[in-house]
PDB file of C-alpha atoms and ligand atoms in Angstrom:
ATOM      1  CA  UNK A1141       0.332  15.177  -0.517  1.00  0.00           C
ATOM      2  CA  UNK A1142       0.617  14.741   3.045  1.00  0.00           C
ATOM      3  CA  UNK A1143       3.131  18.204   4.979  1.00  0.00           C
ATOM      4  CA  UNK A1144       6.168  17.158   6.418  1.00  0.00           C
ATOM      5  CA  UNK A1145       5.480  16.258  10.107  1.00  0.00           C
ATOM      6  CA  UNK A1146       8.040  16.108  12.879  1.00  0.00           C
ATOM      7  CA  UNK A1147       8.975  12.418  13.937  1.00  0.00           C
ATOM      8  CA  UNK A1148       8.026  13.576  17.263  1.00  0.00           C
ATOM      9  CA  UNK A1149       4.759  14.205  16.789  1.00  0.00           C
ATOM     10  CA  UNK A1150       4.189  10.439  15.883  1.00  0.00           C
ATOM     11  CA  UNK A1151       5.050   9.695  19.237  1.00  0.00           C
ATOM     12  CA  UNK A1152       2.088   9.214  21.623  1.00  0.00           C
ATOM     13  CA  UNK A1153       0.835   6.292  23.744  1.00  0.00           C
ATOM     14  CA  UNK A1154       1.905   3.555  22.087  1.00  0.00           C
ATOM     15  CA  UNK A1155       4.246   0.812  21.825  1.00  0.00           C
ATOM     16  CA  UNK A1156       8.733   0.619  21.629  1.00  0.00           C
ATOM     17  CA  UNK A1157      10.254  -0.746  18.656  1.00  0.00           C
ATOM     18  CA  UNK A1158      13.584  -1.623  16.938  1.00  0.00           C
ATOM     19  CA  UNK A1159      14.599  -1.421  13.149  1.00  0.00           C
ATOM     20  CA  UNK A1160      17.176  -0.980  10.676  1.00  0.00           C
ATOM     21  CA  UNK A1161      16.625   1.561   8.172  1.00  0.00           C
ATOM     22  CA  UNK A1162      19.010   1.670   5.295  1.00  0.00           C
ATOM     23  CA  UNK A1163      21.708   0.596   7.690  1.00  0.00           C
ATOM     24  CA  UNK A1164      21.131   1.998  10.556  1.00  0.00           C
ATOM     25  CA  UNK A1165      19.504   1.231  13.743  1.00  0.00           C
ATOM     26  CA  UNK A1166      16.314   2.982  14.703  1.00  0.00           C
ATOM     27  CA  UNK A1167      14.670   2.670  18.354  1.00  0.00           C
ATOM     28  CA  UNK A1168      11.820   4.252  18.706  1.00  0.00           C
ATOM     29  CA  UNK A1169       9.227   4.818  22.106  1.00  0.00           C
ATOM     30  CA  UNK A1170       5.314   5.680  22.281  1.00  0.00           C
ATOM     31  CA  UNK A1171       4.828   5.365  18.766  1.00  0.00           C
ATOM     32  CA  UNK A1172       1.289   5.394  17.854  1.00  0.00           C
ATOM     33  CA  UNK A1173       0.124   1.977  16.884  1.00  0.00           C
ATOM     34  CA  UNK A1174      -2.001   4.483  13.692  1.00  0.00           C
ATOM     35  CA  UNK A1175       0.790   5.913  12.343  1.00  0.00           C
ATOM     36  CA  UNK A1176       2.089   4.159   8.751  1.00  0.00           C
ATOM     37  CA  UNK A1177       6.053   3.780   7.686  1.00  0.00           C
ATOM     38  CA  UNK A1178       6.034   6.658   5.401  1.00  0.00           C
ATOM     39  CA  UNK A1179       4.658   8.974   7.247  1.00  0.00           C
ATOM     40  CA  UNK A1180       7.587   7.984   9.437  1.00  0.00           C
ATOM     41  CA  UNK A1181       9.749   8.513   6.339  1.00  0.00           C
ATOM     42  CA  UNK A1182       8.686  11.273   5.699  1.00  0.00           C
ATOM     43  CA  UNK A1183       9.210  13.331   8.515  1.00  0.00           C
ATOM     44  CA  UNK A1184      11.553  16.333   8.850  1.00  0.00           C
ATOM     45  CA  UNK A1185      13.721  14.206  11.062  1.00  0.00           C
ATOM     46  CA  UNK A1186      14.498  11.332   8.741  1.00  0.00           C
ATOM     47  CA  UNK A1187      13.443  12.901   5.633  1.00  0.00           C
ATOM     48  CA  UNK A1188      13.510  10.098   3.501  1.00  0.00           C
ATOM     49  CA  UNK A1189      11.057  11.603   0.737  1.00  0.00           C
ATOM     50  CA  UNK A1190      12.119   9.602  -2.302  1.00  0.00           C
ATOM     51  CA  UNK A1191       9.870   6.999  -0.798  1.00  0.00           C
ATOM     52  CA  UNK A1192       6.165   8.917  -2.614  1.00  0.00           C
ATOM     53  CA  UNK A1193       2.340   8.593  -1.371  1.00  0.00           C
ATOM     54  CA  UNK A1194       0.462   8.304  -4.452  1.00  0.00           C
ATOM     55  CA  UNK A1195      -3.200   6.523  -4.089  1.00  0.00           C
ATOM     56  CA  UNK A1196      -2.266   5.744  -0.247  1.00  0.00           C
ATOM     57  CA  UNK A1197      -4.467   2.612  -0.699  1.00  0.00           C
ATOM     58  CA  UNK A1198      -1.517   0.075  -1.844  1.00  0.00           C
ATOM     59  CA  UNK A1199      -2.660   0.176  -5.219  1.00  0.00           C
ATOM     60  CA  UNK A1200      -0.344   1.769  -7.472  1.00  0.00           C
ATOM     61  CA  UNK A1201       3.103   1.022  -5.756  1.00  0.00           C
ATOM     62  CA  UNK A1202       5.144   4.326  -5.960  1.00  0.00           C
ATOM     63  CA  UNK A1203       5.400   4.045  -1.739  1.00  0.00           C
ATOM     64  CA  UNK A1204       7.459   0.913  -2.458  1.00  0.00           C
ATOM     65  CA  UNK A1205      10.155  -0.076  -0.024  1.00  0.00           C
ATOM     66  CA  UNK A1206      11.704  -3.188   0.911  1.00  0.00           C
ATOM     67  CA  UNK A1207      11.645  -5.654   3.786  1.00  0.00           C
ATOM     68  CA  UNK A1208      13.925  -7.818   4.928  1.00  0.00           C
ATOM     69  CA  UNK A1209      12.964 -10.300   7.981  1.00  0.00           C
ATOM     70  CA  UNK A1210      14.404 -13.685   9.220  1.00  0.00           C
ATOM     71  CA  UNK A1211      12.173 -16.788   8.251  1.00  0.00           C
ATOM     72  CA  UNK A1212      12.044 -19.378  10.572  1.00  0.00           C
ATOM     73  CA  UNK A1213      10.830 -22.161   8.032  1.00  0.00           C
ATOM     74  CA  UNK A1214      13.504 -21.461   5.392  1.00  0.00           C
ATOM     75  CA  UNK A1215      16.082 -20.144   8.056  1.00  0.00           C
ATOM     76  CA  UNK A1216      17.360 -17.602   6.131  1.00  0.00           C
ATOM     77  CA  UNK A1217      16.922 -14.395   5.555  1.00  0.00           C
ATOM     78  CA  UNK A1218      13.644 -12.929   2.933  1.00  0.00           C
ATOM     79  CA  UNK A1219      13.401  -9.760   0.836  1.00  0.00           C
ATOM     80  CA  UNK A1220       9.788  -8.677  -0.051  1.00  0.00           C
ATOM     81  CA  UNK A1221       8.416  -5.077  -1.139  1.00  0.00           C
ATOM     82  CA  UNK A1222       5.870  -4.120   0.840  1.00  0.00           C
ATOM     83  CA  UNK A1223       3.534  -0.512   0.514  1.00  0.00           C
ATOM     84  CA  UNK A1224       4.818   1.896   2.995  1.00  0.00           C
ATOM     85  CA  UNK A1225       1.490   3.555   2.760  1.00  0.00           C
ATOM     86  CA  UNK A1226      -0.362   1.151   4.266  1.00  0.00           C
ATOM     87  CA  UNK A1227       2.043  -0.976   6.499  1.00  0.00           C
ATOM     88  CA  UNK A1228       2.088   0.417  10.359  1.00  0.00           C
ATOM     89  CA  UNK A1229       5.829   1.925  11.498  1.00  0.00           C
ATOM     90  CA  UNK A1230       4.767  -0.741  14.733  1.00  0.00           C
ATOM     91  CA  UNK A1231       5.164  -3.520  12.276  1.00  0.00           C
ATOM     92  CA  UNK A1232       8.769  -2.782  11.168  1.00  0.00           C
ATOM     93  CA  UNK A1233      10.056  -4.061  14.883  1.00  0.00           C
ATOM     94  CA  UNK A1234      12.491  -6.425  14.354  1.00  0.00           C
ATOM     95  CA  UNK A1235      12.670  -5.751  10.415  1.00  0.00           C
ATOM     96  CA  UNK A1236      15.442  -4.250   8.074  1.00  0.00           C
ATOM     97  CA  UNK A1237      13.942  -1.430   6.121  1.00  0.00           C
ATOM     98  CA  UNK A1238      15.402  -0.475   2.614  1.00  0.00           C
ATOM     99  CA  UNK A1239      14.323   2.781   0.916  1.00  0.00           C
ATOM    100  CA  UNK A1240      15.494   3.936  -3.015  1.00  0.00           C
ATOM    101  CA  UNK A1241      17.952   6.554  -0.443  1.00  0.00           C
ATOM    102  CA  UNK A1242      19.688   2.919   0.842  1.00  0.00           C
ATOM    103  CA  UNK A1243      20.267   1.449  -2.696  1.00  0.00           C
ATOM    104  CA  UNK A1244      22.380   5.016  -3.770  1.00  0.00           C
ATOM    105  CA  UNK A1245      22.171   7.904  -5.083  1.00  0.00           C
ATOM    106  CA  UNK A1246      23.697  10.156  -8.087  1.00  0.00           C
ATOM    107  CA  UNK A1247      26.631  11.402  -5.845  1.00  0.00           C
ATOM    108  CA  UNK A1248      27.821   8.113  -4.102  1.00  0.00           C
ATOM    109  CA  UNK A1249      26.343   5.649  -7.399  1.00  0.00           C
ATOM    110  CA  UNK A1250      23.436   4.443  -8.012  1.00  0.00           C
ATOM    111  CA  UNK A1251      22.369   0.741  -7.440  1.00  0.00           C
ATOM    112  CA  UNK A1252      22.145  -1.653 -10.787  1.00  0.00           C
ATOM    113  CA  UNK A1253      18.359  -1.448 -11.023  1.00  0.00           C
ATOM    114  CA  UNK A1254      19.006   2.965 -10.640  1.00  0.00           C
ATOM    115  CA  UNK A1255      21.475   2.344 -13.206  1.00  0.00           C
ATOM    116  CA  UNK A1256      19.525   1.011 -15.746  1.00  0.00           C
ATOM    117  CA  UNK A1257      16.403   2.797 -15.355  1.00  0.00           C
ATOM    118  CA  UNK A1258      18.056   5.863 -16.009  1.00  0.00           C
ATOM    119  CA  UNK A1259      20.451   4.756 -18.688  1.00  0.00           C
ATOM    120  CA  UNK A1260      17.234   2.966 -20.570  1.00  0.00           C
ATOM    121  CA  UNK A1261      14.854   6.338 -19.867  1.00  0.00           C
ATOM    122  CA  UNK A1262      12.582   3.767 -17.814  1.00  0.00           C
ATOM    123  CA  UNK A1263      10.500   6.460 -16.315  1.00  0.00           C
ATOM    124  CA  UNK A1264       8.470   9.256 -17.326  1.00  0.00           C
ATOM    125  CA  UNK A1265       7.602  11.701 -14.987  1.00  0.00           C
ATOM    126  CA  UNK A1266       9.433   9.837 -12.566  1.00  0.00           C
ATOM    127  CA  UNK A1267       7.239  10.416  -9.706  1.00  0.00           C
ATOM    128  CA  UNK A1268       6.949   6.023  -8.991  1.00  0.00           C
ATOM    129  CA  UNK A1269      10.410   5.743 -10.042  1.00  0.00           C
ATOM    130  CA  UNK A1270      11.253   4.811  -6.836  1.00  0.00           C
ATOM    131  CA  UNK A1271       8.382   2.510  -6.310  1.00  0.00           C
ATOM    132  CA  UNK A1272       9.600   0.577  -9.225  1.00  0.00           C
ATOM    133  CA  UNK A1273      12.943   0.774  -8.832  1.00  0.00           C
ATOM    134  CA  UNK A1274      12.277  -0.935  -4.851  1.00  0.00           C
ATOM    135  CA  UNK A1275      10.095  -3.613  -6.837  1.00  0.00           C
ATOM    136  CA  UNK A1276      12.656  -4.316  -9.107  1.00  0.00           C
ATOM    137  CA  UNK A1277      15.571  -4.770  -6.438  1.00  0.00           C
ATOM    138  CA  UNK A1278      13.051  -6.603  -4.123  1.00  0.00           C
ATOM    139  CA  UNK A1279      12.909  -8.805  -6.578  1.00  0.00           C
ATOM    140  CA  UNK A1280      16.491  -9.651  -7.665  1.00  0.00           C
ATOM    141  CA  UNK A1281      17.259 -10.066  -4.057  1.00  0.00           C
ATOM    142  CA  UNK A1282      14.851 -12.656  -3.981  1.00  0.00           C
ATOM    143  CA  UNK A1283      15.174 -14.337  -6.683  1.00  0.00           C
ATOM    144  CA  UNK A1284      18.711 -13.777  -7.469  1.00  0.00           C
ATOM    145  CA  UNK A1285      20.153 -15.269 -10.770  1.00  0.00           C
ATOM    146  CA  UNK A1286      17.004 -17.650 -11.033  1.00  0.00           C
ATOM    147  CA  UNK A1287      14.729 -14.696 -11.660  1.00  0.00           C
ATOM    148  CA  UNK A1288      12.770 -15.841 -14.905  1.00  0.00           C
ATOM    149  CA  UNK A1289      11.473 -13.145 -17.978  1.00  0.00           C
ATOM    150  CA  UNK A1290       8.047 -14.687 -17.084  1.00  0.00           C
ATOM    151  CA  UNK A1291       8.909 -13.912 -13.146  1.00  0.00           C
ATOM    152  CA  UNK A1292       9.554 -10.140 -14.106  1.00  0.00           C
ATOM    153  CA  UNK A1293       6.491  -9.494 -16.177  1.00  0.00           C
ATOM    154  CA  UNK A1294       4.233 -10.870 -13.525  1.00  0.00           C
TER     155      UNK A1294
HETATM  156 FE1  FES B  92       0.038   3.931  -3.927  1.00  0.00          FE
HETATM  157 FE2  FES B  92       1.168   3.222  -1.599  1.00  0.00          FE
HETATM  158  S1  FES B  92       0.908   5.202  -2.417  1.00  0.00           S
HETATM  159  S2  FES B  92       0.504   1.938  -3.187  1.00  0.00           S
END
């Protein structure tokens, strides 16, 4: 497990960017074109933790967040998950960025997927909760109400 790092040291030469994360509007200078989302998360300044680095190799998914970028060819708006452990904070310019801490939380309600996991015991240690729980609303946004059983399981 990686310390918590100040967002500041991130910072070096590098290049400016614009997000939104979980609503609100990030600018950032100098960041370092080496330094991944969640370590960005993960800093004492934004301090998103629920967002976990597991393998750090994209293989196991508990770093899970979602995306959400304009498509030219469908003109409209697109919803993927994508492995904060891997993806560069340089690459979120111009992106929406949804962690589990932007679908809710057990003092302002939990999201529908949150819901349920919780109400049907779906984790065990709970450590990739969150990972799964980002997959799962990825997903749904997505796919919406033509999300298939055979869709889910893949
Ligand atoms: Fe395992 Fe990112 S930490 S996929």
């Amino acid at each position: 497990m990686n310390d918590m790092i100040s967002a500041d040291s991130i910072k070096s030469q590098g290049t400016s960017i614009k997000f939104v994360l979980n609503g609100d509007t990030v600018s950032l200078d100098n960041v370092d074109q080496n330094t991944l989302l969640i370590d960005y998360l993960h800093t004492n300044d934004i301090g998103l933790t629920g967002t976990k680095l597991v393998c750090g190799e994209a293989g196991c998914g508990a770093c899970t967040v979602m995306q959400t970028k304009w498509d030219d060819v469908a003109q409209r708006l697109v919803d993927q998950p994508i492995n904060s452990c891997i993806h560069p904070l340089v690459a979120c310019d111009g992106m929406m960025i949804t962690t589990t801490e932007g679908l809710g939380n057990t003092k302002t309600g939990l999201s529908p997927v949150q819901f349920k996991l919780a109400a049907n015991n779906g984790s065990q240690c709970g450590f990739c909760s969150a990972g799964f729980v980002m997959n799962m609303h990825s997903l749904l946004q997505a796919k919406g109400d033509t999300l298939t059983e055979k869709e889910i399981e893949e």
